[in-house]
Amino acid sequence: MKWNKFRLKTTTQAEDIVSSMLMDLGIQGVEIEDKIPLTQADKEQMFVDILPQIQEDDGTAYLSFYLEEEEDKEQILSKIQAELEEMKSYVEVGECTIEESQTEDVDWVNNWKQYFHQFYIDDILIIPSWEEVKPQDKEKLVIHIDPGTAFGTGMHETTQLCIRQIRKYTTNNTKILDVGCGSGILGMLALKFGAKYSVGTDLDPCAIEATNENMEVNGIQKNQYEVMIGNIIDDKEIQDKVGYEAYDIVVANILADVLVELTPVIVNQMKPGGIYITSGIIDDKEETVVKAVEKAGLEVLEVHYQGEWVSVTARKGRK
């Protein structure tokens, strides 16, 4: 199906009001482009593999929306212009020029693949299924990852910090729990490092499909890795299902504020002497997480840094 795309030039001051107006007119899925700098809170919330590079804000914003070919675009555009004229009396809306182009349906779920290519973490090759392993990489530890709609390609600094710590502490008897498993990359790499069994929990049901697909391409059996959906922080059923004092390693690559809530709960899942690996911690939240870890009765063993991100590794005391 072909769509008519319209790109409206306005101001950052008016972008929210104009976006709301477009939705009131029945237009869904408005895309906003601006150069407003990210706040510290924005950086923490944009917990993605590749953070955007944003140029200096010039006060300009572009709002893009789409209309099907059979829709009466002249009537809709006329209504939009009338609304914009009315807005001029109380907000600076800028030029309000509208560029029109035509586009076809895009497979948005798979379109990101053009940006994800094989890369290395130390001697580990992380490669999507649609790329071939080069002859010179045959001897590397290879893991195939297609994150799909679940988080986790391994490109983000926080994931890499976790991978190195998991490798350091994994033995042939390790049972590992990954809280917020996403694509399953950490649990699968633990198995590649020799771990005995992996369990993952996540809030997003997409994690099950993503992990199962990645397990299949990596030759990991279903009796080696289990994924459960639910919030282990406050869901007793999930806590019971995951089990108590059952894990040699617990890894949580989650934002700092969530780690503060998670830590006093998750110590119950750890074996005495178990290792707790955390990341997802922006540098100015390091002390907050360290205090939470220590308050939960864990001994901080190591703190590592990569870019703006921090990983804290701790140990549960032995009885």
Coordinates of C-alpha atoms in Angstrom, one line a residue:
M1 CA 0.0 0.0 0.0
K2 CA 1.2 3.5 -0.8
W3 CA 0.8 6.4 1.6
N4 CA 1.0 10.1 1.3
K5 CA 3.6 11.5 3.8
F6 CA 3.3 15.0 5.1
R7 CA 6.2 16.8 6.9
L8 CA 5.1 19.9 8.8
K9 CA 7.7 22.5 9.8
T10 CA 6.9 24.2 13.1
T11 CA 8.7 25.1 16.4
T12 CA 9.8 23.1 19.4
Q13 CA 7.7 25.4 21.5
A14 CA 4.6 24.3 19.5
E15 CA 5.3 20.7 18.7
D16 CA 3.3 19.2 21.5
I17 CA 0.2 21.4 20.8
V18 CA 0.4 20.8 17.1
S19 CA 0.9 17.0 17.6
S20 CA -2.2 17.0 19.8
M21 CA -4.2 18.9 17.2
L22 CA -3.2 16.4 14.5
M23 CA -4.4 13.5 16.7
D24 CA -7.6 15.3 17.4
L25 CA -8.2 15.4 13.7
G26 CA -7.9 11.6 13.6
I27 CA -4.2 11.4 12.5
Q28 CA -2.4 8.7 14.3
G29 CA 1.3 8.0 14.7
V30 CA 2.8 11.5 14.4
E31 CA 6.6 11.4 14.2
I32 CA 8.5 14.3 15.9
E33 CA 12.0 15.4 14.9
D34 CA 13.7 18.1 16.9
K35 CA 17.1 18.9 18.4
I36 CA 16.2 19.4 22.0
P37 CA 19.1 18.3 24.1
L38 CA 18.6 15.2 26.2
T39 CA 18.3 15.7 30.0
Q40 CA 20.0 13.3 32.4
A41 CA 16.7 11.7 33.0
D42 CA 16.2 11.3 29.2
K43 CA 19.6 9.5 28.9
E44 CA 18.7 7.1 31.6
Q45 CA 15.3 6.3 30.1
M46 CA 16.8 5.9 26.6
F47 CA 18.3 2.6 27.6
V48 CA 19.0 1.5 24.0
D49 CA 21.9 0.0 22.2
I50 CA 22.8 3.2 20.2
L51 CA 22.1 6.6 21.8
P52 CA 21.2 9.3 19.3
Q53 CA 23.7 12.1 18.3
I54 CA 21.7 15.3 18.5
Q55 CA 22.9 18.6 16.9
E56 CA 22.5 22.0 18.6
D57 CA 18.8 23.0 19.1
D58 CA 17.7 25.7 16.6
G59 CA 14.1 25.8 17.8
T60 CA 12.8 24.0 14.7
A61 CA 10.7 20.9 14.8
Y62 CA 9.3 18.7 12.1
L63 CA 6.1 16.7 12.5
S64 CA 5.5 13.9 10.0
F65 CA 2.2 12.1 9.5
Y66 CA 0.7 9.8 6.9
L67 CA -2.6 9.6 5.0
E68 CA -3.8 6.7 2.9
E69 CA -4.2 7.4 -0.8
E70 CA -8.0 7.2 -0.7
E71 CA -8.3 9.8 2.1
D72 CA -9.4 13.3 1.2
K73 CA -6.0 15.0 1.8
E74 CA -7.2 18.4 0.6
Q75 CA -9.9 18.5 3.2
I76 CA -7.6 17.3 6.0
L77 CA -4.8 19.7 5.1
S78 CA -7.4 22.6 5.0
K79 CA -8.5 21.7 8.5
I80 CA -4.9 21.6 9.6
Q81 CA -4.1 25.0 8.2
A82 CA -7.1 26.5 9.8
E83 CA -6.1 25.1 13.2
L84 CA -2.6 26.4 12.7
E85 CA -3.9 29.9 11.9
E86 CA -5.9 29.9 15.1
M87 CA -2.8 28.7 17.1
K88 CA -0.8 31.7 15.9
S89 CA -2.7 33.9 18.4
Y90 CA -1.3 32.2 21.4
V91 CA 1.9 30.2 20.4
E92 CA 4.8 30.7 18.0
V93 CA 4.1 28.0 15.4
G94 CA 6.8 29.0 12.9
E95 CA 6.6 28.6 9.1
C96 CA 3.9 25.8 9.1
T97 CA 5.0 24.8 5.7
I98 CA 4.0 21.2 4.7
E99 CA 6.1 19.0 2.4
E100 CA 4.3 16.1 0.6
S101 CA 5.9 12.9 -0.6
Q102 CA 4.8 9.4 -1.2
T103 CA 6.0 6.3 0.6
E104 CA 5.2 2.6 0.6
D105 CA 4.6 0.2 3.5
V106 CA 7.8 -0.5 5.4
D107 CA 8.4 -3.5 7.5
W108 CA 9.3 -1.5 10.6
V109 CA 10.0 -4.5 12.7
N110 CA 12.8 -5.7 10.4
N111 CA 14.0 -2.4 9.0
W112 CA 16.5 -1.9 11.8
K113 CA 18.5 -4.7 10.5
Q114 CA 20.4 -2.4 8.1
Y115 CA 22.0 -0.8 11.2
F116 CA 23.0 -3.9 13.1
H117 CA 26.1 -5.7 11.9
Q118 CA 28.6 -8.2 13.4
F119 CA 31.0 -6.8 16.0
Y120 CA 33.4 -8.0 18.7
I121 CA 33.5 -7.9 22.4
D122 CA 37.1 -8.9 23.2
D123 CA 37.4 -12.4 21.5
I124 CA 33.6 -12.8 21.2
L125 CA 31.9 -12.3 17.8
I126 CA 28.3 -11.2 18.0
I127 CA 26.6 -11.6 14.7
P128 CA 23.1 -11.4 13.3
S129 CA 21.7 -14.5 11.6
W130 CA 21.6 -12.8 8.2
E131 CA 25.4 -12.3 8.1
E132 CA 28.1 -14.9 7.5
V133 CA 31.0 -15.7 9.9
K134 CA 34.2 -14.8 8.1
P135 CA 36.9 -17.5 7.8
Q136 CA 39.3 -15.6 10.1
D137 CA 36.6 -15.6 12.8
K138 CA 35.9 -19.3 12.9
E139 CA 38.0 -19.8 16.0
K140 CA 36.2 -17.0 18.0
L141 CA 33.4 -17.6 20.4
V142 CA 30.5 -16.9 18.2
I143 CA 27.0 -16.0 19.3
H144 CA 24.1 -15.2 16.9
I145 CA 21.7 -12.5 18.1
D146 CA 18.6 -11.2 16.4
P147 CA 17.0 -9.0 19.1
G148 CA 13.8 -8.3 17.1
T149 CA 11.5 -6.3 19.4
A150 CA 13.3 -7.3 22.6
F151 CA 16.2 -5.3 24.0
G152 CA 19.8 -6.6 23.7
T153 CA 22.2 -6.8 20.9
G154 CA 25.3 -6.5 23.0
M155 CA 26.3 -3.2 21.5
H156 CA 25.4 -1.1 24.6
E157 CA 28.2 -0.5 27.1
T158 CA 26.1 -1.9 30.0
T159 CA 25.6 -5.2 28.3
Q160 CA 29.4 -5.5 27.6
L161 CA 30.2 -4.7 31.2
C162 CA 27.9 -7.6 32.2
I163 CA 29.3 -10.0 29.7
R164 CA 32.8 -9.6 31.0
Q165 CA 31.8 -10.1 34.6
I166 CA 29.6 -13.2 33.7
R167 CA 32.6 -14.7 31.9
K168 CA 34.8 -14.0 34.9
Y169 CA 32.6 -15.8 37.5
T170 CA 31.0 -18.6 35.5
T171 CA 32.0 -22.2 36.2
N172 CA 30.7 -25.5 34.8
N173 CA 28.3 -25.7 37.7
T174 CA 26.9 -22.2 37.4
K175 CA 23.1 -21.6 37.4
I176 CA 22.5 -18.1 36.4
L177 CA 19.4 -15.8 36.6
D178 CA 19.1 -12.8 34.2
V179 CA 16.6 -10.3 35.4
G180 CA 15.4 -8.3 32.4
C181 CA 16.7 -10.9 29.9
G182 CA 15.4 -9.2 26.7
S183 CA 16.9 -11.1 23.7
G184 CA 18.5 -13.7 26.0
I185 CA 22.1 -12.6 25.1
L186 CA 23.5 -12.8 28.7
G187 CA 22.0 -16.1 29.6
M188 CA 23.1 -17.7 26.3
L189 CA 26.6 -16.3 26.7
A190 CA 26.8 -17.7 30.2
L191 CA 26.0 -21.1 28.7
K192 CA 28.7 -20.6 26.0
F193 CA 31.1 -19.8 28.9
G194 CA 30.2 -23.2 30.4
A195 CA 27.3 -22.5 32.7
K196 CA 25.0 -25.4 33.5
Y197 CA 21.6 -23.6 33.3
S198 CA 20.1 -20.2 32.6
V199 CA 16.8 -18.6 33.7
G200 CA 15.6 -15.2 32.4
T201 CA 12.8 -13.0 33.6
D202 CA 11.3 -10.0 31.7
L203 CA 8.3 -7.8 31.8
D204 CA 7.9 -7.9 28.0
P205 CA 6.3 -11.0 26.5
C206 CA 8.4 -10.4 23.3
A207 CA 11.4 -11.7 25.3
I208 CA 10.1 -15.3 25.1
E209 CA 9.9 -15.4 21.4
A210 CA 13.2 -13.4 20.9
T211 CA 15.1 -15.7 23.3
N212 CA 13.6 -18.9 21.9
E213 CA 14.6 -17.9 18.4
N214 CA 18.1 -16.9 19.4
M215 CA 18.5 -20.2 21.4
E216 CA 17.6 -22.1 18.2
V217 CA 20.2 -20.4 16.0
N218 CA 22.8 -20.9 18.7
G219 CA 22.1 -24.6 19.2
I220 CA 20.9 -24.1 22.8
Q221 CA 18.4 -26.7 24.0
K222 CA 15.2 -25.8 25.7
N223 CA 16.3 -27.7 28.8
Q224 CA 19.2 -25.3 29.2
Y225 CA 17.4 -22.0 29.3
E226 CA 13.9 -21.0 30.6
V227 CA 12.3 -17.5 30.3
M228 CA 9.5 -16.3 32.6
I229 CA 7.4 -13.2 32.2
G230 CA 6.6 -11.1 35.2
N231 CA 7.9 -8.6 37.7
I232 CA 10.1 -10.4 40.2
I233 CA 10.3 -7.4 42.4
D234 CA 6.7 -7.6 43.6
D235 CA 5.1 -10.7 42.0
K236 CA 5.3 -13.6 44.6
E237 CA 4.2 -16.1 42.0
I238 CA 7.3 -15.3 39.8
Q239 CA 9.5 -15.3 42.8
D240 CA 8.3 -18.7 43.8
K241 CA 8.6 -20.0 40.2
V242 CA 12.2 -18.7 39.9
G243 CA 13.1 -20.2 43.2
Y244 CA 15.0 -19.3 46.4
E245 CA 18.7 -19.6 47.1
A246 CA 19.0 -21.3 43.7
Y247 CA 21.5 -19.2 41.7
D248 CA 25.2 -19.0 41.7
I249 CA 25.0 -15.7 39.6
V250 CA 22.2 -13.2 39.3
V251 CA 22.7 -10.5 36.6
A252 CA 20.6 -7.4 36.3
N253 CA 21.3 -5.0 33.5
I254 CA 18.6 -2.5 34.5
L255 CA 18.3 1.2 35.3
A256 CA 19.7 2.2 38.7
D257 CA 16.3 3.2 40.2
V258 CA 15.0 -0.3 39.5
L259 CA 18.1 -1.9 40.9
V260 CA 17.5 -0.2 44.2
E261 CA 14.1 -1.9 44.4
L262 CA 15.3 -5.2 43.0
T263 CA 18.4 -5.8 45.2
P264 CA 16.8 -6.5 48.6
V265 CA 14.4 -8.9 46.9
I266 CA 16.7 -10.7 44.6
V267 CA 19.2 -11.7 47.4
N268 CA 16.6 -14.3 48.3
Q269 CA 17.1 -16.0 44.9
M270 CA 20.9 -16.1 45.3
K271 CA 22.8 -19.0 46.9
P272 CA 25.0 -18.2 49.8
G273 CA 28.3 -17.0 48.3
G274 CA 26.4 -16.2 45.1
I275 CA 27.5 -13.4 42.8
Y276 CA 25.4 -10.3 41.9
I277 CA 26.3 -8.5 38.7
T278 CA 24.6 -5.2 38.0
S279 CA 24.8 -2.6 35.3
G280 CA 22.6 -0.1 33.5
I281 CA 23.9 2.4 36.1
I282 CA 24.6 5.9 34.7
D283 CA 27.8 7.2 36.4
D284 CA 26.2 9.7 38.8
K285 CA 24.0 6.9 40.3
E286 CA 26.9 4.6 41.2
E287 CA 26.8 5.6 44.9
T288 CA 23.1 5.0 45.0
V289 CA 23.4 1.5 43.8
V290 CA 26.4 0.7 45.9
K291 CA 24.5 1.8 49.0
A292 CA 21.5 -0.4 48.0
V293 CA 23.8 -3.4 47.5
E294 CA 25.5 -3.0 50.8
K295 CA 22.2 -2.3 52.6
A296 CA 20.9 -5.7 51.3
G297 CA 23.9 -7.3 53.0
L298 CA 26.0 -7.9 50.0
E299 CA 29.8 -7.3 49.8
V300 CA 30.9 -5.1 46.9
L301 CA 33.7 -6.9 45.1
E302 CA 34.3 -4.8 41.9
V303 CA 33.2 -1.6 40.2
H304 CA 33.9 -1.2 36.5
Y305 CA 33.3 1.6 34.1
Q306 CA 32.7 2.0 30.3
G307 CA 31.7 5.3 28.9
E308 CA 29.1 6.9 31.2
W309 CA 28.0 3.5 32.5
V310 CA 28.9 1.6 35.6
S311 CA 28.8 -2.1 36.7
V312 CA 28.8 -3.1 40.3
T313 CA 29.6 -6.8 41.2
A314 CA 28.9 -8.1 44.7
R315 CA 28.8 -11.3 46.7
K316 CA 26.2 -12.7 49.1
G317 CA 27.7 -13.9 52.4
R318 CA 28.0 -17.6 53.2
K319 CA 26.1 -19.1 56.1

